[in-house]
PDB file of C-alpha atoms in Angstrom:
ATOM      1  CA  UNK A   1       0.000   0.000   0.000  1.00  0.00           C
ATOM      2  CA  UNK A   2       1.058   3.562  -0.721  1.00  0.00           C
ATOM      3  CA  UNK A   3       0.345   5.651   2.385  1.00  0.00           C
ATOM      4  CA  UNK A   4       0.350   9.282   3.512  1.00  0.00           C
ATOM      5  CA  UNK A   5       0.667   9.886   7.273  1.00  0.00           C
ATOM      6  CA  UNK A   6      -0.605  13.096   8.891  1.00  0.00           C
ATOM      7  CA  UNK A   7       0.083  13.652  12.604  1.00  0.00           C
ATOM      8  CA  UNK A   8       1.528  16.732  14.266  1.00  0.00           C
ATOM      9  CA  UNK A   9       3.303  14.719  17.003  1.00  0.00           C
ATOM     10  CA  UNK A  10       6.744  13.945  15.586  1.00  0.00           C
ATOM     11  CA  UNK A  11       7.355  10.798  17.624  1.00  0.00           C
ATOM     12  CA  UNK A  12       3.961   9.304  16.752  1.00  0.00           C
ATOM     13  CA  UNK A  13       4.308  10.289  13.094  1.00  0.00           C
ATOM     14  CA  UNK A  14       7.767   8.776  12.749  1.00  0.00           C
ATOM     15  CA  UNK A  15       6.690   5.714  14.685  1.00  0.00           C
ATOM     16  CA  UNK A  16       3.816   5.157  12.261  1.00  0.00           C
ATOM     17  CA  UNK A  17       6.141   5.613   9.300  1.00  0.00           C
ATOM     18  CA  UNK A  18       8.559   2.977  10.601  1.00  0.00           C
ATOM     19  CA  UNK A  19       5.752   0.585  11.480  1.00  0.00           C
ATOM     20  CA  UNK A  20       4.152   0.879   8.052  1.00  0.00           C
ATOM     21  CA  UNK A  21       7.470   0.477   6.251  1.00  0.00           C
ATOM     22  CA  UNK A  22       8.320  -2.559   8.389  1.00  0.00           C
ATOM     23  CA  UNK A  23       5.131  -4.222   7.173  1.00  0.00           C
ATOM     24  CA  UNK A  24       5.767  -3.512   3.521  1.00  0.00           C
ATOM     25  CA  UNK A  25       3.923  -0.218   2.984  1.00  0.00           C
ATOM     26  CA  UNK A  26       5.417   2.646   0.990  1.00  0.00           C
ATOM     27  CA  UNK A  27       5.060   5.917   2.899  1.00  0.00           C
ATOM     28  CA  UNK A  28       4.807   8.637   0.285  1.00  0.00           C
ATOM     29  CA  UNK A  29       4.722  11.555   2.741  1.00  0.00           C
ATOM     30  CA  UNK A  30       4.615  12.224   6.480  1.00  0.00           C
ATOM     31  CA  UNK A  31       3.152  15.626   7.323  1.00  0.00           C
ATOM     32  CA  UNK A  32       2.149  17.599  10.394  1.00  0.00           C
ATOM     33  CA  UNK A  33      -0.657  19.923   9.242  1.00  0.00           C
ATOM     34  CA  UNK A  34      -4.016  19.659   7.533  1.00  0.00           C
ATOM     35  CA  UNK A  35      -2.898  21.872   4.672  1.00  0.00           C
ATOM     36  CA  UNK A  36       0.031  19.569   3.968  1.00  0.00           C
ATOM     37  CA  UNK A  37      -2.279  16.547   4.066  1.00  0.00           C
ATOM     38  CA  UNK A  38      -4.613  17.982   1.422  1.00  0.00           C
ATOM     39  CA  UNK A  39      -1.663  18.888  -0.807  1.00  0.00           C
ATOM     40  CA  UNK A  40      -0.091  15.428  -0.406  1.00  0.00           C
ATOM     41  CA  UNK A  41      -3.320  13.591  -1.231  1.00  0.00           C
ATOM     42  CA  UNK A  42      -3.930  15.808  -4.254  1.00  0.00           C
ATOM     43  CA  UNK A  43      -0.384  15.417  -5.595  1.00  0.00           C
ATOM     44  CA  UNK A  44       0.524  11.835  -4.630  1.00  0.00           C
ATOM     45  CA  UNK A  45      -2.865  10.030  -4.769  1.00  0.00           C
ATOM     46  CA  UNK A  46      -2.028   7.483  -2.030  1.00  0.00           C
ATOM     47  CA  UNK A  47      -3.927   4.228  -1.591  1.00  0.00           C
ATOM     48  CA  UNK A  48      -4.880   5.443   1.893  1.00  0.00           C
ATOM     49  CA  UNK A  49      -4.040   8.245   4.319  1.00  0.00           C
ATOM     50  CA  UNK A  50      -3.712   7.882   8.106  1.00  0.00           C
ATOM     51  CA  UNK A  51      -4.820  11.114   9.742  1.00  0.00           C
ATOM     52  CA  UNK A  52      -4.871  12.439  13.310  1.00  0.00           C
ATOM     53  CA  UNK A  53      -7.808  14.654  14.343  1.00  0.00           C
ATOM     54  CA  UNK A  54      -6.095  17.409  16.332  1.00  0.00           C
ATOM     55  CA  UNK A  55      -3.440  19.362  14.456  1.00  0.00           C
ATOM     56  CA  UNK A  56      -2.206  22.985  14.278  1.00  0.00           C
ATOM     57  CA  UNK A  57      -3.166  25.739  14.637  1.00  0.00           C
ATOM     58  CA  UNK A  58      -6.033  25.192  17.126  1.00  0.00           C
ATOM     59  CA  UNK A  59      -5.545  21.477  17.858  1.00  0.00           C
ATOM     60  CA  UNK A  60      -9.281  20.782  17.711  1.00  0.00           C
ATOM     61  CA  UNK A  61     -10.540  19.169  14.511  1.00  0.00           C
ATOM     62  CA  UNK A  62      -8.134  20.338  11.791  1.00  0.00           C
ATOM     63  CA  UNK A  63      -7.259  16.796  10.748  1.00  0.00           C
ATOM     64  CA  UNK A  64     -10.871  15.791  10.288  1.00  0.00           C
ATOM     65  CA  UNK A  65     -11.624  18.950   8.310  1.00  0.00           C
ATOM     66  CA  UNK A  66      -8.543  18.358   6.177  1.00  0.00           C
ATOM     67  CA  UNK A  67      -9.696  14.780   5.506  1.00  0.00           C
ATOM     68  CA  UNK A  68     -13.018  16.138   4.253  1.00  0.00           C
ATOM     69  CA  UNK A  69     -11.208  18.692   2.075  1.00  0.00           C
ATOM     70  CA  UNK A  70      -8.904  15.991   0.678  1.00  0.00           C
ATOM     71  CA  UNK A  71     -11.890  13.852  -0.355  1.00  0.00           C
ATOM     72  CA  UNK A  72     -13.452  16.876  -2.009  1.00  0.00           C
ATOM     73  CA  UNK A  73     -10.287  17.423  -4.048  1.00  0.00           C
ATOM     74  CA  UNK A  74      -9.786  13.720  -4.742  1.00  0.00           C
ATOM     75  CA  UNK A  75     -13.273  12.131  -4.603  1.00  0.00           C
ATOM     76  CA  UNK A  76     -13.251   8.839  -2.745  1.00  0.00           C
ATOM     77  CA  UNK A  77      -9.669   9.208  -1.475  1.00  0.00           C
ATOM     78  CA  UNK A  78      -9.410   6.567   1.291  1.00  0.00           C
ATOM     79  CA  UNK A  79      -8.952   8.099   4.742  1.00  0.00           C
ATOM     80  CA  UNK A  80      -8.395   6.358   8.081  1.00  0.00           C
ATOM     81  CA  UNK A  81      -8.727   8.691  11.044  1.00  0.00           C
ATOM     82  CA  UNK A  82      -6.460   7.487  13.868  1.00  0.00           C
ATOM     83  CA  UNK A  83      -6.815   9.564  16.996  1.00  0.00           C
ATOM     84  CA  UNK A  84      -6.992   9.581  20.779  1.00  0.00           C
ATOM     85  CA  UNK A  85     -10.237  11.544  20.572  1.00  0.00           C
ATOM     86  CA  UNK A  86     -13.759  11.050  19.287  1.00  0.00           C
ATOM     87  CA  UNK A  87     -14.701  14.149  17.295  1.00  0.00           C
ATOM     88  CA  UNK A  88     -17.835  13.803  15.168  1.00  0.00           C
ATOM     89  CA  UNK A  89     -18.385  17.434  14.138  1.00  0.00           C
ATOM     90  CA  UNK A  90     -17.310  16.750  10.541  1.00  0.00           C
ATOM     91  CA  UNK A  91     -18.086  13.030  10.436  1.00  0.00           C
ATOM     92  CA  UNK A  92     -21.260  13.529   8.381  1.00  0.00           C
ATOM     93  CA  UNK A  93     -19.232  15.385   5.739  1.00  0.00           C
ATOM     94  CA  UNK A  94     -16.622  12.632   5.708  1.00  0.00           C
ATOM     95  CA  UNK A  95     -19.342  10.016   5.157  1.00  0.00           C
ATOM     96  CA  UNK A  96     -21.546  12.068   2.870  1.00  0.00           C
ATOM     97  CA  UNK A  97     -20.450  10.911  -0.585  1.00  0.00           C
ATOM     98  CA  UNK A  98     -21.239   7.222   0.147  1.00  0.00           C
ATOM     99  CA  UNK A  99     -18.091   6.059  -1.652  1.00  0.00           C
ATOM    100  CA  UNK A 100     -16.670   4.153   1.301  1.00  0.00           C
ATOM    101  CA  UNK A 101     -12.957   4.125   1.967  1.00  0.00           C
ATOM    102  CA  UNK A 102     -13.353   5.757   5.386  1.00  0.00           C
ATOM    103  CA  UNK A 103     -12.522   4.676   8.920  1.00  0.00           C
ATOM    104  CA  UNK A 104     -12.066   6.036  12.428  1.00  0.00           C
ATOM    105  CA  UNK A 105     -10.019   4.130  14.997  1.00  0.00           C
ATOM    106  CA  UNK A 106      -8.942   5.221  18.477  1.00  0.00           C
ATOM    107  CA  UNK A 107      -5.218   4.905  19.162  1.00  0.00           C
ATOM    108  CA  UNK A 108      -5.631   3.646  22.715  1.00  0.00           C
ATOM    109  CA  UNK A 109      -8.074   0.909  21.671  1.00  0.00           C
ATOM    110  CA  UNK A 110      -6.080  -0.652  18.824  1.00  0.00           C
ATOM    111  CA  UNK A 111      -4.962  -3.820  20.594  1.00  0.00           C
ATOM    112  CA  UNK A 112      -2.361  -5.040  18.094  1.00  0.00           C
ATOM    113  CA  UNK A 113      -0.580  -4.108  14.887  1.00  0.00           C
ATOM    114  CA  UNK A 114      -2.417  -6.666  12.762  1.00  0.00           C
ATOM    115  CA  UNK A 115      -5.771  -5.178  13.801  1.00  0.00           C
ATOM    116  CA  UNK A 116      -4.570  -1.762  12.666  1.00  0.00           C
ATOM    117  CA  UNK A 117      -3.186  -3.067   9.385  1.00  0.00           C
ATOM    118  CA  UNK A 118      -6.375  -5.039   8.704  1.00  0.00           C
ATOM    119  CA  UNK A 119      -8.402  -1.870   9.177  1.00  0.00           C
ATOM    120  CA  UNK A 120      -6.011   0.077   6.977  1.00  0.00           C
ATOM    121  CA  UNK A 121      -6.276  -2.496   4.191  1.00  0.00           C
ATOM    122  CA  UNK A 122     -10.066  -2.504   4.482  1.00  0.00           C
ATOM    123  CA  UNK A 123     -10.243   1.280   4.090  1.00  0.00           C
ATOM    124  CA  UNK A 124      -7.724   1.251   1.219  1.00  0.00           C
ATOM    125  CA  UNK A 125      -9.971  -1.288  -0.527  1.00  0.00           C
ATOM    126  CA  UNK A 126     -13.010   0.985  -0.287  1.00  0.00           C
ATOM    127  CA  UNK A 127     -14.468  -0.504   2.896  1.00  0.00           C
ATOM    128  CA  UNK A 128     -15.188   1.003   6.297  1.00  0.00           C
ATOM    129  CA  UNK A 129     -13.946   0.390   9.826  1.00  0.00           C
ATOM    130  CA  UNK A 130     -15.117   2.284  12.914  1.00  0.00           C
ATOM    131  CA  UNK A 131     -14.326   1.920  16.599  1.00  0.00           C
ATOM    132  CA  UNK A 132     -17.445   1.107  18.684  1.00  0.00           C
ATOM    133  CA  UNK A 133     -16.960   4.296  20.734  1.00  0.00           C
ATOM    134  CA  UNK A 134     -17.033   6.368  17.560  1.00  0.00           C
ATOM    135  CA  UNK A 135     -20.188   4.565  16.432  1.00  0.00           C
ATOM    136  CA  UNK A 136     -21.810   5.289  19.812  1.00  0.00           C
ATOM    137  CA  UNK A 137     -21.051   9.015  19.483  1.00  0.00           C
ATOM    138  CA  UNK A 138     -22.441   9.101  15.955  1.00  0.00           C
ATOM    139  CA  UNK A 139     -25.618   7.385  17.125  1.00  0.00           C
ATOM    140  CA  UNK A 140     -26.199  10.144  19.686  1.00  0.00           C
ATOM    141  CA  UNK A 141     -26.772  12.427  16.692  1.00  0.00           C
ATOM    142  CA  UNK A 142     -29.407  10.102  15.208  1.00  0.00           C
ATOM    143  CA  UNK A 143     -31.997  11.986  13.165  1.00  0.00           C
ATOM    144  CA  UNK A 144     -35.714  11.762  13.862  1.00  0.00           C
ATOM    145  CA  UNK A 145     -36.478  10.201  10.476  1.00  0.00           C
ATOM    146  CA  UNK A 146     -34.487   7.035  11.023  1.00  0.00           C
ATOM    147  CA  UNK A 147     -33.926   5.103   7.757  1.00  0.00           C
ATOM    148  CA  UNK A 148     -33.081   2.033   9.846  1.00  0.00           C
ATOM    149  CA  UNK A 149     -36.413   1.998  11.643  1.00  0.00           C
ATOM    150  CA  UNK A 150     -37.551  -1.148   9.842  1.00  0.00           C
ATOM    151  CA  UNK A 151     -34.561  -3.229  10.962  1.00  0.00           C
ATOM    152  CA  UNK A 152     -34.979  -5.809  13.707  1.00  0.00           C
ATOM    153  CA  UNK A 153     -32.812  -5.535  16.845  1.00  0.00           C
ATOM    154  CA  UNK A 154     -30.692  -8.466  15.590  1.00  0.00           C
ATOM    155  CA  UNK A 155     -30.243  -6.829  12.175  1.00  0.00           C
ATOM    156  CA  UNK A 156     -29.067  -3.669  13.939  1.00  0.00           C
ATOM    157  CA  UNK A 157     -26.563  -5.721  15.928  1.00  0.00           C
ATOM    158  CA  UNK A 158     -25.251  -7.282  12.734  1.00  0.00           C
ATOM    159  CA  UNK A 159     -25.028  -3.894  11.029  1.00  0.00           C
ATOM    160  CA  UNK A 160     -23.171  -2.377  13.995  1.00  0.00           C
ATOM    161  CA  UNK A 161     -20.599  -5.181  13.800  1.00  0.00           C
ATOM    162  CA  UNK A 162     -20.296  -4.657  10.044  1.00  0.00           C
ATOM    163  CA  UNK A 163     -19.503  -0.998  10.816  1.00  0.00           C
ATOM    164  CA  UNK A 164     -16.637  -2.180  13.031  1.00  0.00           C
ATOM    165  CA  UNK A 165     -15.199  -3.947   9.983  1.00  0.00           C
ATOM    166  CA  UNK A 166     -16.108  -7.476  11.138  1.00  0.00           C
ATOM    167  CA  UNK A 167     -16.314 -10.275   8.569  1.00  0.00           C
ATOM    168  CA  UNK A 168     -19.284 -12.666   8.480  1.00  0.00           C
ATOM    169  CA  UNK A 169     -17.383 -15.395  10.393  1.00  0.00           C
ATOM    170  CA  UNK A 170     -16.353 -12.831  13.046  1.00  0.00           C
ATOM    171  CA  UNK A 171     -19.956 -11.645  13.374  1.00  0.00           C
ATOM    172  CA  UNK A 172     -21.190 -15.219  13.771  1.00  0.00           C
ATOM    173  CA  UNK A 173     -18.669 -15.842  16.563  1.00  0.00           C
ATOM    174  CA  UNK A 174     -19.558 -12.588  18.319  1.00  0.00           C
ATOM    175  CA  UNK A 175     -23.316 -13.260  18.237  1.00  0.00           C
ATOM    176  CA  UNK A 176     -22.963 -17.036  18.688  1.00  0.00           C
ATOM    177  CA  UNK A 177     -25.015 -17.826  15.580  1.00  0.00           C
ATOM    178  CA  UNK A 178     -24.238 -19.669  12.359  1.00  0.00           C
ATOM    179  CA  UNK A 179     -22.681 -17.935   9.371  1.00  0.00           C
ATOM    180  CA  UNK A 180     -25.843 -18.831   7.475  1.00  0.00           C
ATOM    181  CA  UNK A 181     -27.889 -16.849   9.994  1.00  0.00           C
ATOM    182  CA  UNK A 182     -25.557 -13.881   9.606  1.00  0.00           C
ATOM    183  CA  UNK A 183     -25.905 -14.040   5.817  1.00  0.00           C
ATOM    184  CA  UNK A 184     -29.703 -14.144   6.186  1.00  0.00           C
ATOM    185  CA  UNK A 185     -29.669 -11.064   8.428  1.00  0.00           C
ATOM    186  CA  UNK A 186     -27.407  -9.207   5.992  1.00  0.00           C
ATOM    187  CA  UNK A 187     -29.721 -10.045   3.079  1.00  0.00           C
ATOM    188  CA  UNK A 188     -32.608  -8.680   5.139  1.00  0.00           C
ATOM    189  CA  UNK A 189     -30.671  -5.476   5.822  1.00  0.00           C
ATOM    190  CA  UNK A 190     -29.955  -5.022   2.100  1.00  0.00           C
ATOM    191  CA  UNK A 191     -33.627  -5.495   1.206  1.00  0.00           C
ATOM    192  CA  UNK A 192     -34.911  -3.083   3.882  1.00  0.00           C
ATOM    193  CA  UNK A 193     -32.372  -0.421   2.867  1.00  0.00           C
ATOM    194  CA  UNK A 194     -33.210  -0.869  -0.825  1.00  0.00           C
ATOM    195  CA  UNK A 195     -29.697  -2.032  -1.701  1.00  0.00           C
ATOM    196  CA  UNK A 196     -30.212  -4.214  -4.707  1.00  0.00           C
ATOM    197  CA  UNK A 197     -28.324  -7.217  -5.993  1.00  0.00           C
ATOM    198  CA  UNK A 198     -27.077  -5.481  -9.141  1.00  0.00           C
ATOM    199  CA  UNK A 199     -24.444  -3.860  -6.881  1.00  0.00           C
ATOM    200  CA  UNK A 200     -21.608  -6.019  -5.570  1.00  0.00           C
ATOM    201  CA  UNK A 201     -21.988  -7.387  -2.046  1.00  0.00           C
ATOM    202  CA  UNK A 202     -18.943  -5.369  -0.937  1.00  0.00           C
ATOM    203  CA  UNK A 203     -20.499  -2.173  -2.285  1.00  0.00           C
ATOM    204  CA  UNK A 204     -23.809  -2.963  -0.576  1.00  0.00           C
ATOM    205  CA  UNK A 205     -22.019  -3.605   2.718  1.00  0.00           C
ATOM    206  CA  UNK A 206     -20.338  -0.203   2.483  1.00  0.00           C
ATOM    207  CA  UNK A 207     -23.613   1.560   1.651  1.00  0.00           C
ATOM    208  CA  UNK A 208     -25.415  -0.212   4.498  1.00  0.00           C
ATOM    209  CA  UNK A 209     -22.707   0.781   6.980  1.00  0.00           C
ATOM    210  CA  UNK A 210     -22.725   4.392   5.782  1.00  0.00           C
ATOM    211  CA  UNK A 211     -26.514   4.512   6.134  1.00  0.00           C
ATOM    212  CA  UNK A 212     -26.105   3.211   9.680  1.00  0.00           C
ATOM    213  CA  UNK A 213     -23.439   5.766  10.592  1.00  0.00           C
ATOM    214  CA  UNK A 214     -25.390   8.673   9.097  1.00  0.00           C
ATOM    215  CA  UNK A 215     -28.737   7.684  10.635  1.00  0.00           C
TER     216      UNK A 215
END
C-alpha cells in the first residue's frame, strides 16, 4: 500500500512511518498539518491516508476537516482517522459521498498491529472500519427520520458489527449464531435499505454501513 501519514506529534508520526514500512507499505509523505495533508493527497494520490484529528493551529478538529477537504479534491480518497479523541463534528461530511474508503479508529483501543493493518487495508480497498466508541457518538446524533427503523434488533446488531469492519465469520462468533444466519440477516438489511443485488456485495455492505453511521 502507498500511504500518507498526517500527525503533528513527531514521535507518533515517525513511529507510524517505521511501522508501516516494516510491514511492507510505501510511505509517500509524512506531514504535520491539515494543509500539507490535502496537498499530499492531491499530488501523490495514495492508496490510503492515516490522519490524526487534532493538528495545528487550534488542535481541535483540523485533521478531520482536512480529511473532508482531501476527499473533495480527490473524490473517494481513502482516509483512516487514527486519533486519541472522538470528534464527530465533521463526520457527516466525511461520510456524505457514500463512496466508502473511510474509517475512524482510536489509538488507545487498537490492541495489536495486525488489527490496525487489517483496518487500513479494508479502508484502502473501499471498505469502512469504525471503533465502537465512535459509532456510539455518531448514534447520539441520530436523526428523527431514522432510515433504519424497519430493521430488527438483531439486524441492527449485525449492522453495527459490520460498521466495526467485522467479517461474516467474526460476526457469527460474536453473536454465537451460524454464518448462514448472519448471511440471512445481511440479506434482510440489504432489502430493507433498498440495496439491490445489481451492486456487488462489498459495495452494498459499504452503503449499508454508511446509512447506519449517518442515521
